[in-house]
Coordinates of C-alpha atoms in Angstrom, one line a residue:
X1 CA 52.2 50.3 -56.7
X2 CA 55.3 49.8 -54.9
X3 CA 57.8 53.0 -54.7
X4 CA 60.9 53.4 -52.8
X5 CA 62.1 51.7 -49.3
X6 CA 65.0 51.8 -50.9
X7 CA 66.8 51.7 -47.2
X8 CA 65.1 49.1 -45.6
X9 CA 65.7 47.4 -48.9
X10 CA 69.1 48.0 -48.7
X11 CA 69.1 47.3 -44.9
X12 CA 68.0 43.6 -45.2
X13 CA 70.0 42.8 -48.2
X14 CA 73.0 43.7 -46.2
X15 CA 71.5 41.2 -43.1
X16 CA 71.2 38.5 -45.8
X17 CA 74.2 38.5 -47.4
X18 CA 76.3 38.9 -44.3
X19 CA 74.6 35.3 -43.4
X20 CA 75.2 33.9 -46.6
X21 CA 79.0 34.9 -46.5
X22 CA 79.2 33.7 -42.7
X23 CA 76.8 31.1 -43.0
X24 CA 75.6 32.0 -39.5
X25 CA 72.3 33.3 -38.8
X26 CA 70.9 36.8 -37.8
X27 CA 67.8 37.6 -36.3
X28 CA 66.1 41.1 -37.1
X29 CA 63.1 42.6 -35.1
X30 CA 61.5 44.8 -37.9
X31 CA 58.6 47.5 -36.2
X32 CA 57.0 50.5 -37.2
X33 CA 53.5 51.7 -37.1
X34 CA 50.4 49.7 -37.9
X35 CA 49.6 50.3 -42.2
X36 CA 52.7 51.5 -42.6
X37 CA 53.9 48.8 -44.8
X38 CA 56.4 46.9 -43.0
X39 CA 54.9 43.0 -44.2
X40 CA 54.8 44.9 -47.6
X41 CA 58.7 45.5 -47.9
X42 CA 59.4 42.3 -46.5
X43 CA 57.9 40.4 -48.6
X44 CA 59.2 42.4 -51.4
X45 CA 62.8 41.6 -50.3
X46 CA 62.1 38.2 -49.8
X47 CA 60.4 38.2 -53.0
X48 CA 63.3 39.8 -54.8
X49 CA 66.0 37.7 -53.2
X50 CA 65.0 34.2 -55.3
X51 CA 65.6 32.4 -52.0
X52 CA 63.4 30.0 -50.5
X53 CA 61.3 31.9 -47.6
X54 CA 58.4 31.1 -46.2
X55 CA 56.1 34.2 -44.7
X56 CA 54.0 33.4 -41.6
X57 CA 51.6 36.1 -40.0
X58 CA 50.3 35.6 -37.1
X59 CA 46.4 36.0 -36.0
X60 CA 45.1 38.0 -33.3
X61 CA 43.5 35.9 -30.9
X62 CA 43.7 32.7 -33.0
X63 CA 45.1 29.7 -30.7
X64 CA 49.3 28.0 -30.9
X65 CA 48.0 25.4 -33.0
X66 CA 46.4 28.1 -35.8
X67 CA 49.8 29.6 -35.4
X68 CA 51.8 27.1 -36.2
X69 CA 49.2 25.8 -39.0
X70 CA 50.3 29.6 -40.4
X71 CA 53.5 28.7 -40.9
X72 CA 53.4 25.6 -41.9
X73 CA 51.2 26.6 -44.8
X74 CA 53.8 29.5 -45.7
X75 CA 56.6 27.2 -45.6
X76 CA 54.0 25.3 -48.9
X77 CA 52.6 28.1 -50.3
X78 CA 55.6 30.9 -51.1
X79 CA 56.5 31.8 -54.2
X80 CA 59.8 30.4 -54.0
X81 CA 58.9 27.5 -51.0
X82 CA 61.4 25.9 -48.5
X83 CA 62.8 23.2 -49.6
X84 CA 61.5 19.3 -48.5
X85 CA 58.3 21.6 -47.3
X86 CA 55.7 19.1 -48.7
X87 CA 57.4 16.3 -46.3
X88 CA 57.9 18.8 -43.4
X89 CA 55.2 21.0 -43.5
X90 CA 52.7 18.9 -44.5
X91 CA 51.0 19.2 -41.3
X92 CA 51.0 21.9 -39.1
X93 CA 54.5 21.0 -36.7
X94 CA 53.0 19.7 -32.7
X95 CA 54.6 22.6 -31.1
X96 CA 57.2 25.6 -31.7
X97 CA 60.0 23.5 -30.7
X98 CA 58.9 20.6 -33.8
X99 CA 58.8 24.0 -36.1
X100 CA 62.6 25.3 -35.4
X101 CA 63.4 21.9 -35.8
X102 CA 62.1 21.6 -38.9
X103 CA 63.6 24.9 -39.9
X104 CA 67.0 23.5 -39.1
X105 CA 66.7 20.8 -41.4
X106 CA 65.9 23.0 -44.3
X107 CA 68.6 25.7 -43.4
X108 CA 70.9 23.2 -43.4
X109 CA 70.7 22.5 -47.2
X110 CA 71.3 26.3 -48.0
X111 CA 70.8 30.0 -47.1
X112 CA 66.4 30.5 -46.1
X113 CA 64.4 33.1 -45.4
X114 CA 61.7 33.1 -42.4
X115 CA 59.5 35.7 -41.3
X116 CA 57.3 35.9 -38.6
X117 CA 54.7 38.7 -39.3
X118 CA 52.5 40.1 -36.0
X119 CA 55.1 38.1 -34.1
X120 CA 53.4 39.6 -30.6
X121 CA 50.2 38.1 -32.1
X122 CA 51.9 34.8 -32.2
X123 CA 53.5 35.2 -28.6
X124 CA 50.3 35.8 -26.7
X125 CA 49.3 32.4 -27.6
X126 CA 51.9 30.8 -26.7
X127 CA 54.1 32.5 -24.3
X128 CA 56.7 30.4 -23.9
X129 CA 57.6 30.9 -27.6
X130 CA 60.1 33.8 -27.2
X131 CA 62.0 31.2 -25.0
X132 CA 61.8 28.3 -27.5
X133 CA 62.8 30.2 -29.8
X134 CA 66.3 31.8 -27.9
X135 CA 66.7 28.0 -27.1
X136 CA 66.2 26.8 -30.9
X137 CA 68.4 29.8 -32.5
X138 CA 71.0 29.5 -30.0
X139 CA 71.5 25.3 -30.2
X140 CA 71.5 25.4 -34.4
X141 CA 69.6 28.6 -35.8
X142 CA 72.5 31.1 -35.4
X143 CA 74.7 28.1 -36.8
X144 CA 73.1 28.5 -40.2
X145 CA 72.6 30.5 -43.1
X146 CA 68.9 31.5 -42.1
X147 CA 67.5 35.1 -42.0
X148 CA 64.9 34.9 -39.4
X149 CA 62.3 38.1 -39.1
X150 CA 60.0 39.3 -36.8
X151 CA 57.5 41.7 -37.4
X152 CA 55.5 43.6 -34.8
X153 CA 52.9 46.7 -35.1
X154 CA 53.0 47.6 -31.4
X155 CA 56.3 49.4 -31.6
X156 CA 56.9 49.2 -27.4
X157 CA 56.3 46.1 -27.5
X158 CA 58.7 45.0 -29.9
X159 CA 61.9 47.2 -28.8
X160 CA 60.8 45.0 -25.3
X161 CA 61.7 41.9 -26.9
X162 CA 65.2 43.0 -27.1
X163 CA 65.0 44.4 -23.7
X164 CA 67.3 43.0 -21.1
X165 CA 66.3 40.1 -19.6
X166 CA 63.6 38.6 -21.8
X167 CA 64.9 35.4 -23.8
X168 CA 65.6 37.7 -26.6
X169 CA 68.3 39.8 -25.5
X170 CA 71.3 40.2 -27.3
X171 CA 70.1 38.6 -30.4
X172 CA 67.6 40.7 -31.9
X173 CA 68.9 43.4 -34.7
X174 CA 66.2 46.0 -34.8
X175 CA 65.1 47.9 -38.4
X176 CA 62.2 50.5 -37.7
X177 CA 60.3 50.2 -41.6
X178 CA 59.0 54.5 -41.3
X179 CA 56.6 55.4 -43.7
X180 CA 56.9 56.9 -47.3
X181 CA 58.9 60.4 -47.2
X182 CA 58.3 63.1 -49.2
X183 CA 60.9 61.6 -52.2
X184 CA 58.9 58.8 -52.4
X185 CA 55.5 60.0 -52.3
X186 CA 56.4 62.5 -55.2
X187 CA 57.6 59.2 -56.8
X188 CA 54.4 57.6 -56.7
X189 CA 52.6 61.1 -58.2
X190 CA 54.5 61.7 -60.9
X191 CA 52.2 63.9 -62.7
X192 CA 51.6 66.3 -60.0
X193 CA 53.2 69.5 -59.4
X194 CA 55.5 70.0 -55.9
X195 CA 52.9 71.7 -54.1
X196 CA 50.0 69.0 -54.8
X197 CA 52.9 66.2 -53.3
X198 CA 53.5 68.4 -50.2
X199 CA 49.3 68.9 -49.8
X200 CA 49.4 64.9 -50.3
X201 CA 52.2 64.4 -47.7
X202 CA 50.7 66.7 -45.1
X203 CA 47.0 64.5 -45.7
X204 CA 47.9 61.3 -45.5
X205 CA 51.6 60.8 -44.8
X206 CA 53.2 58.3 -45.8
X207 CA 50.6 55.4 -45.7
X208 CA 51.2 53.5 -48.6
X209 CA 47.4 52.3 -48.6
X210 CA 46.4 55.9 -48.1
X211 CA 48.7 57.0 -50.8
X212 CA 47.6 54.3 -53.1
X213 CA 43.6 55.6 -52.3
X214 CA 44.9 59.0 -53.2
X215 CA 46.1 58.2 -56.5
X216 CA 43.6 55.8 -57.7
X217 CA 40.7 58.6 -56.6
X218 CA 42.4 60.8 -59.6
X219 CA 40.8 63.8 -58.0
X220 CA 43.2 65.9 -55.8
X221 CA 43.7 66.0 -52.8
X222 CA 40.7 68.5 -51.5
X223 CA 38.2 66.7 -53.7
X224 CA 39.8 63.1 -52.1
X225 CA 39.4 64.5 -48.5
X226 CA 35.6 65.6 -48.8
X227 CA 34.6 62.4 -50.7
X228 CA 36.2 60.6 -47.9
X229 CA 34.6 62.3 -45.2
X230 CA 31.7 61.5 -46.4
X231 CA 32.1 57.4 -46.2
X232 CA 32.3 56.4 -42.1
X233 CA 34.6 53.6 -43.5
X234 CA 36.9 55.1 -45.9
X235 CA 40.5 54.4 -45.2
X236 CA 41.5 57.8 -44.5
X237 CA 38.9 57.6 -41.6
X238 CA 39.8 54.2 -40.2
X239 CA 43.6 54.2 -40.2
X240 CA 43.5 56.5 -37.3
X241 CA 41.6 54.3 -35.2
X242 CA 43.4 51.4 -36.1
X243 CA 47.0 53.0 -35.5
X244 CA 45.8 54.4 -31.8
X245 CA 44.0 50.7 -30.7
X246 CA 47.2 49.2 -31.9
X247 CA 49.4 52.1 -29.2
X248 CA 46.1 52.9 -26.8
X249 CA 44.1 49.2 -26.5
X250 CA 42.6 50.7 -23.6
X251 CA 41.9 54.1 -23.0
X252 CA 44.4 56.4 -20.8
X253 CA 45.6 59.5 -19.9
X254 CA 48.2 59.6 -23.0
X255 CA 45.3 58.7 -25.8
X256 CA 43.4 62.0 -24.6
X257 CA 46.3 63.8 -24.5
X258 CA 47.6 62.8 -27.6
X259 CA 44.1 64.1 -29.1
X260 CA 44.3 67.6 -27.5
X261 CA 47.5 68.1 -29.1
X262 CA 46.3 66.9 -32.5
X263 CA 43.1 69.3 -32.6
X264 CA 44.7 72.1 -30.6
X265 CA 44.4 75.2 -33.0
X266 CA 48.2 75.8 -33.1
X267 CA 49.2 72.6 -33.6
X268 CA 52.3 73.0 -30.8
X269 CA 50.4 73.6 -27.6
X270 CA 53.1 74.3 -24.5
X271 CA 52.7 72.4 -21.3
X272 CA 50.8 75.1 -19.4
X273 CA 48.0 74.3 -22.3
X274 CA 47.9 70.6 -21.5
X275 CA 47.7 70.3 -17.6
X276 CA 44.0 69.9 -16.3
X277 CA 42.6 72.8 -14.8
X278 CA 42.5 72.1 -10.9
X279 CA 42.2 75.3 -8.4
X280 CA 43.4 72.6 -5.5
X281 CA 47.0 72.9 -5.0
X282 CA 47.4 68.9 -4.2
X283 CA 45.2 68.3 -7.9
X284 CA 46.9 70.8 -9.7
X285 CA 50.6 69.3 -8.7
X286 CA 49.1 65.7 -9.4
X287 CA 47.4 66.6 -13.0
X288 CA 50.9 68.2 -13.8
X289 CA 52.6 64.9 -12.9
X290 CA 50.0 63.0 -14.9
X291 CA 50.7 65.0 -18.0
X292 CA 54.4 64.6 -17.5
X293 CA 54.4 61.3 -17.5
X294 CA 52.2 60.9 -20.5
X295 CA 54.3 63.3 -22.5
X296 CA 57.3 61.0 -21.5
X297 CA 55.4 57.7 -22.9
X298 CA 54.1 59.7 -25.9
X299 CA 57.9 61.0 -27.0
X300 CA 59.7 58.5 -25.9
X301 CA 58.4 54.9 -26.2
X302 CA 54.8 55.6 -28.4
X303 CA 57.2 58.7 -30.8
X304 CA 54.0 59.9 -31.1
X305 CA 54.7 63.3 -29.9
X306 CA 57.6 65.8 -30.8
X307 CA 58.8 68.3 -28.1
X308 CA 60.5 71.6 -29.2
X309 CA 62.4 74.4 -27.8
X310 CA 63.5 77.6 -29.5
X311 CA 66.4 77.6 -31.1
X312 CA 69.9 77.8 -28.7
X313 CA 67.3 77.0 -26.0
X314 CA 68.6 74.3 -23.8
X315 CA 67.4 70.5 -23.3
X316 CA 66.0 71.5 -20.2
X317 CA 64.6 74.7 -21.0
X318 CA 61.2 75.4 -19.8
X319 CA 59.9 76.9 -23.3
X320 CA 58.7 73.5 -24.5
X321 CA 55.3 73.2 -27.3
X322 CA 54.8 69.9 -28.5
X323 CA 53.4 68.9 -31.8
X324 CA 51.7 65.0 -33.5
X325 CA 55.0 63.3 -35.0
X326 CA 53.0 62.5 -38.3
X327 CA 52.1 64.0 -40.9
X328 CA 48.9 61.8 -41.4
X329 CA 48.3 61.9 -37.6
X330 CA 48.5 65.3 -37.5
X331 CA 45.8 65.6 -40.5
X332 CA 43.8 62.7 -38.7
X333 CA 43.5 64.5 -35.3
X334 CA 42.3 67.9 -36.6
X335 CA 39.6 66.4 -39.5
X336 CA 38.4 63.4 -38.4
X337 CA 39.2 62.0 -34.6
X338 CA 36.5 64.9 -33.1
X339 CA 34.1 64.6 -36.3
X340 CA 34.0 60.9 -37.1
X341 CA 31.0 60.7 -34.5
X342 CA 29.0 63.0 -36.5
X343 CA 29.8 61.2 -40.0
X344 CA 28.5 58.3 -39.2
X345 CA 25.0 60.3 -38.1
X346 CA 25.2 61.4 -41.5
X347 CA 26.1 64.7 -41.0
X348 CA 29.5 64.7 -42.6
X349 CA 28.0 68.0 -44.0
X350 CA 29.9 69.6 -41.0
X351 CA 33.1 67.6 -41.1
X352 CA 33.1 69.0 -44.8
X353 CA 32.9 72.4 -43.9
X354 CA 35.3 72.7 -41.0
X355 CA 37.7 71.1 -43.4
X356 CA 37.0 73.8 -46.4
X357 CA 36.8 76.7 -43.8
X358 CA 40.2 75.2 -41.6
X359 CA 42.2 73.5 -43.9
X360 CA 44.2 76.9 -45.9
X361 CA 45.3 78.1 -42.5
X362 CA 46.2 74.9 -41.4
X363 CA 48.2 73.6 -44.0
X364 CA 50.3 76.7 -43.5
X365 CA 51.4 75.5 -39.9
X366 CA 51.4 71.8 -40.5
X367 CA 53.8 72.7 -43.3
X368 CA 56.7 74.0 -40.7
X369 CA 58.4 70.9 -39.7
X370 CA 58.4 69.3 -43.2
X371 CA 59.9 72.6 -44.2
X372 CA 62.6 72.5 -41.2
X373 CA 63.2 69.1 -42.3
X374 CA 64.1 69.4 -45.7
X375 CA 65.9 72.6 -45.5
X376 CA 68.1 70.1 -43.4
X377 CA 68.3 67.6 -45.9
X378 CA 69.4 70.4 -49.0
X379 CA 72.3 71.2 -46.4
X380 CA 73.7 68.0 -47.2
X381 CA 73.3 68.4 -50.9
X382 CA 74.4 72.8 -51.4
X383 CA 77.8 74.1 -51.2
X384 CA 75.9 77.0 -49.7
X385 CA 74.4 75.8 -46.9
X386 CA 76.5 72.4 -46.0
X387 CA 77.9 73.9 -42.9
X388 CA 74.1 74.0 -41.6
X389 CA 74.0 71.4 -38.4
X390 CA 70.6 72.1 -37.7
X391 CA 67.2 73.8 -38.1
X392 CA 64.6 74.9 -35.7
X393 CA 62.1 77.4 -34.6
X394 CA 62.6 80.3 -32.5
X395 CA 60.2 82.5 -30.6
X396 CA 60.3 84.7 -27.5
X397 CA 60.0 84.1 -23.8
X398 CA 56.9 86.3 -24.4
X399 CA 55.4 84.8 -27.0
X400 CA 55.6 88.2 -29.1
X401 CA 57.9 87.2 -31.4
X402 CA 58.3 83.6 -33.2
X403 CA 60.4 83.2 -36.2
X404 CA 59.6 79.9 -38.0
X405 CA 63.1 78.3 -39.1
X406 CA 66.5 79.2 -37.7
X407 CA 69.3 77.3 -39.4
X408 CA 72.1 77.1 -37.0
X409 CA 76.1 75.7 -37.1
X410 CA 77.7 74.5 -34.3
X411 CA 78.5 78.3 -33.2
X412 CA 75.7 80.7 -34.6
X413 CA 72.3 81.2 -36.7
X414 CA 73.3 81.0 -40.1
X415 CA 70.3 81.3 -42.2
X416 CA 67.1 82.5 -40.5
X417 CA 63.5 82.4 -42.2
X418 CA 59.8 82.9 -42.7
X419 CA 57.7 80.2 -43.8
X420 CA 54.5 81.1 -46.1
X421 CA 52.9 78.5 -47.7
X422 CA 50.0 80.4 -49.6
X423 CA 47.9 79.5 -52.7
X424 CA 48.5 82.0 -54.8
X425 CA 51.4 84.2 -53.5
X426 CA 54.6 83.7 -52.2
X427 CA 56.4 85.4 -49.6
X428 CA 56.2 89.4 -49.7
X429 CA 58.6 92.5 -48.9
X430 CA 56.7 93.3 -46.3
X431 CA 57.0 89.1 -44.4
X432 CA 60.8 90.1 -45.1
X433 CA 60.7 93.8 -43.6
X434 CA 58.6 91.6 -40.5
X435 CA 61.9 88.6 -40.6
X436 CA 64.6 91.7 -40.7
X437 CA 63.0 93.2 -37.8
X438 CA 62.6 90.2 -36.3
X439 CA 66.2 88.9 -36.5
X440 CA 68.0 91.5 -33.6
X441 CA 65.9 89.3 -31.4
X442 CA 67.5 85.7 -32.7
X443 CA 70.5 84.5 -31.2
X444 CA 73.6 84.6 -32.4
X445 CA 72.0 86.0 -35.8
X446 CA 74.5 88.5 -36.6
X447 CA 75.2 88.6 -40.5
X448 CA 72.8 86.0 -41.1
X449 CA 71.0 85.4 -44.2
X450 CA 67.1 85.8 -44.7
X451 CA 65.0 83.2 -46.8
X452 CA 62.3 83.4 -47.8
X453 CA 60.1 79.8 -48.1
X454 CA 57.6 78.9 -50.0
X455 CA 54.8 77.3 -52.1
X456 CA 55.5 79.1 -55.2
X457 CA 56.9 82.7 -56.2
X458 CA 60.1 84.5 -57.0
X459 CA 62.6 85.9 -54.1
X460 CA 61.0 88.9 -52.8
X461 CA 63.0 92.2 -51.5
X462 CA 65.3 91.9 -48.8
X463 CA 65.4 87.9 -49.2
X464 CA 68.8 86.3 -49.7
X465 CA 67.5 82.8 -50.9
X466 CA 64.2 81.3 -51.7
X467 CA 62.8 78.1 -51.0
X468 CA 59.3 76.6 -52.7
X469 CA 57.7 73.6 -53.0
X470 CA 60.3 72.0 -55.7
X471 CA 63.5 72.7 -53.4
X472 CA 61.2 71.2 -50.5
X473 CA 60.8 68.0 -52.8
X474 CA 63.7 67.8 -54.2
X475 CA 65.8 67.6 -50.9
X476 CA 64.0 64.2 -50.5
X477 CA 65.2 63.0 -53.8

């Protein structure tokens, strides 16, 4: 079931016909998150383009020679395959320099695809490959009407390749493949009402495989989540583990930090929460510069984690809580990282019940930022709100008072709101009373308007506009 990535679609297409028009090549260095369906679109595009390609993926821990036996059975095997590939495929090419060279000559008669899936994969065998390769695409590649793609998992590891000094540099076009948003996973669940898409988004993301398990399973999403807590080896289990030993191969400071902000109770824990407890001076500056740092990996390179500040806060500001990027991650962290142990001793009896007793009240916090978000995106699309710039939270120095989305223009707080994602009611007077009294505290707030936002229900007293589950969708549309 393949639904949307109409972007990256779009994104390669352009890369491809900008080479065909130039006939020169272009190099593109595709990452994004293990299972998150980067080979998948790829192939779909390459697929879709009625070129010949040939798709290559490499093996973890397999040797050069298996590598390049890869390929060569790609170059055979496609559904479309290069041309003359029988004659210069037909055994796996000597080295890396023998298989650009063989590329060449089949470039040469027209415009090719080639991608090179788990590209790192391919590179730790061989590690002089990056340097063949700048050697091979910058005597005849680039000459050529030849798409060439890499695909990696380990997103550091592939913006490196494109990092200065490595043979890559200056070549490379990156494309980050994200997974499914909320448009497209509403696509895929046609049948199901707004607020069954959000519940599926906030399980498990935008996964495609996860998705796909979802809507096969024909049961909803609280009857998918139990049956799958009950099976040690279900995906919804596994793809955890297999994104953090694709970031985290060996365990550090960042993996277990990562984890205490996914389980936290909250779900945006503030720095304070995070630092080790050390009564030493000298330990307790040292565990503060170990979380620093580890916070620093995890937002910048891993974009695992997401930092915010209250609304008008500055960059520096001190008020900092930090929250799991995704969606699934977030769900994964807070169901099943701390209770996979106990599944697999056959007590998912327990898993099951934390989720049934937890997962109301959490969905009602894990449901902010994809609000935020998509109150964003309708600014782009309403008359009425298109001079929002921006939309965050807000609360107090205190910690008293917390408002959960202020939609600001460049000079003030346009739209301020309460976010109330309940089963069976929607927001009340008195939430809106609570937001009214709430708003002398908000900056630059003055005349703005109060919305109200959420699963289902009609626009309660004192609300301006409301927001449910369809708007939330629909923005993504």
């Amino acid at each position: 079931m393949f639904v949307g990535r109409n972007a990256p679609l779009a994104d390669l297409r352009a890369h491809l016909d900008a080479a065909r028009a130039s006939g020169r090549g272009r190099m593109i260095a595709i990452r994004g998150r293990r299972q998150v369906g980067k080979s998948a679109v790829v192939e779909r595009f390459a697929e879709l383009s009625g070129l010949p390609y040939a798709f290559a993926t490499g093996v973890q821990g397999a040797s050069g020679r298996d590598q390049l036996q890869a390929l060569a059975s790609a170059a055979r095997q496609s559904r479309v395959p290069l041309l003359d590939a029988d004659a210069l495929f037909a055994r796996a090419p000597a080295s890396w320099r023998d298989a650009f060279g063989a590329l060449e000559l089949v470039a040469r008669q027209g415009p090719v695809i080639v991608v090179l899936d788990e590209f790192p994969w391919m590179a730790q065998a061989d590690p002089a490959l990056e340097s063949v390769l700048q050697a091979a695409w910058d005597r005849a590649l680039e000459k050529l009407p030849v798409l060439l793609i890499l695909i990696g998992s380990d997103v550091t590891m592939m913006e490196r390749l494109a990092s200065h000094g490595r043979p890559l540099f200056g070549r490379l076009r990156p494309l980050v493949v994200e997974p499914l948003n909320l448009g497209e996973v509403a696509e895929l669940f046609a049948g199901w009402s707004a607020a069954q898409v959000v519940d599926a988004h906030l399980v498990v993301g935008g996964f495609p495989r996860l998705l796909t398990d979802l809507a096969e399973s024909s049961s909803g999403v609280e009857a998918f989540v139990r049956a799958s807590l009950r099976d040690p080896f279900s995906p919804l289990l596994a793809t955890g583990r297999l994104i953090m030993d694709a970031e985290f191969p060996n365990p550090v400071m960042a993996a277990r930090l990562l984890s205490a902000i996914g389980a936290d109770d909250r779900g945006h824990p503030r720095f304070t929460d995070l630092v080790p407890e050390a009564t030493d001076p000298a330990e307790r500056k040292a565990a503060e510069t170990a979380t620093t740092r580890a916070l620093a990996l995890l937002s910048g390179p891993k974009r695992l984690i997401e930092q915010e500040t209250p609304a008008w806060a500055p960059a520096t500001s001190r008020l900092r809580r930090y929250r799991v990027t995704d969606p699934y991650l977030r769900f994964w962290f807070r169901y099943v990282n701390g209770w996979a142990e106990l599944v697999e001793r056959g007590r998912a009896d327990l898993a099951i019940d934390h989720f049934d007793r937890d997962w109301t009240s959490w969905r009602g916090r894990a449901v902010e930022p994809l609000a935020r978000q998509s109150l964003l995106r309708l600014a782009g699309a309403r008359e009425d709100l298109r001079e929002i710039r921006q939309v965050s939270p807000w609360w107090s120095r205190d910690g008293q008072t917390e408002v959960d989305a202020v939609a600001m223009d460049a000079a003030r707080s346009v739209l301020v709101g309460t976010i109330k994602w309940r089963a069976n009611q929607g927001v009340t007077a008195r939430d809106m009373t609570q937001l009214a009294q709430a708003l002398a505290r908000v900056p630059r707030a003055d005349g703005a308007r109060l919305a109200a936002i959420c699963r289902q229900g009609r626009r309660p007293a004192g609300a301006d506009l409301v927001f449910t589950a369809e708007d939330l969708v629909g923005a993504w549309r």
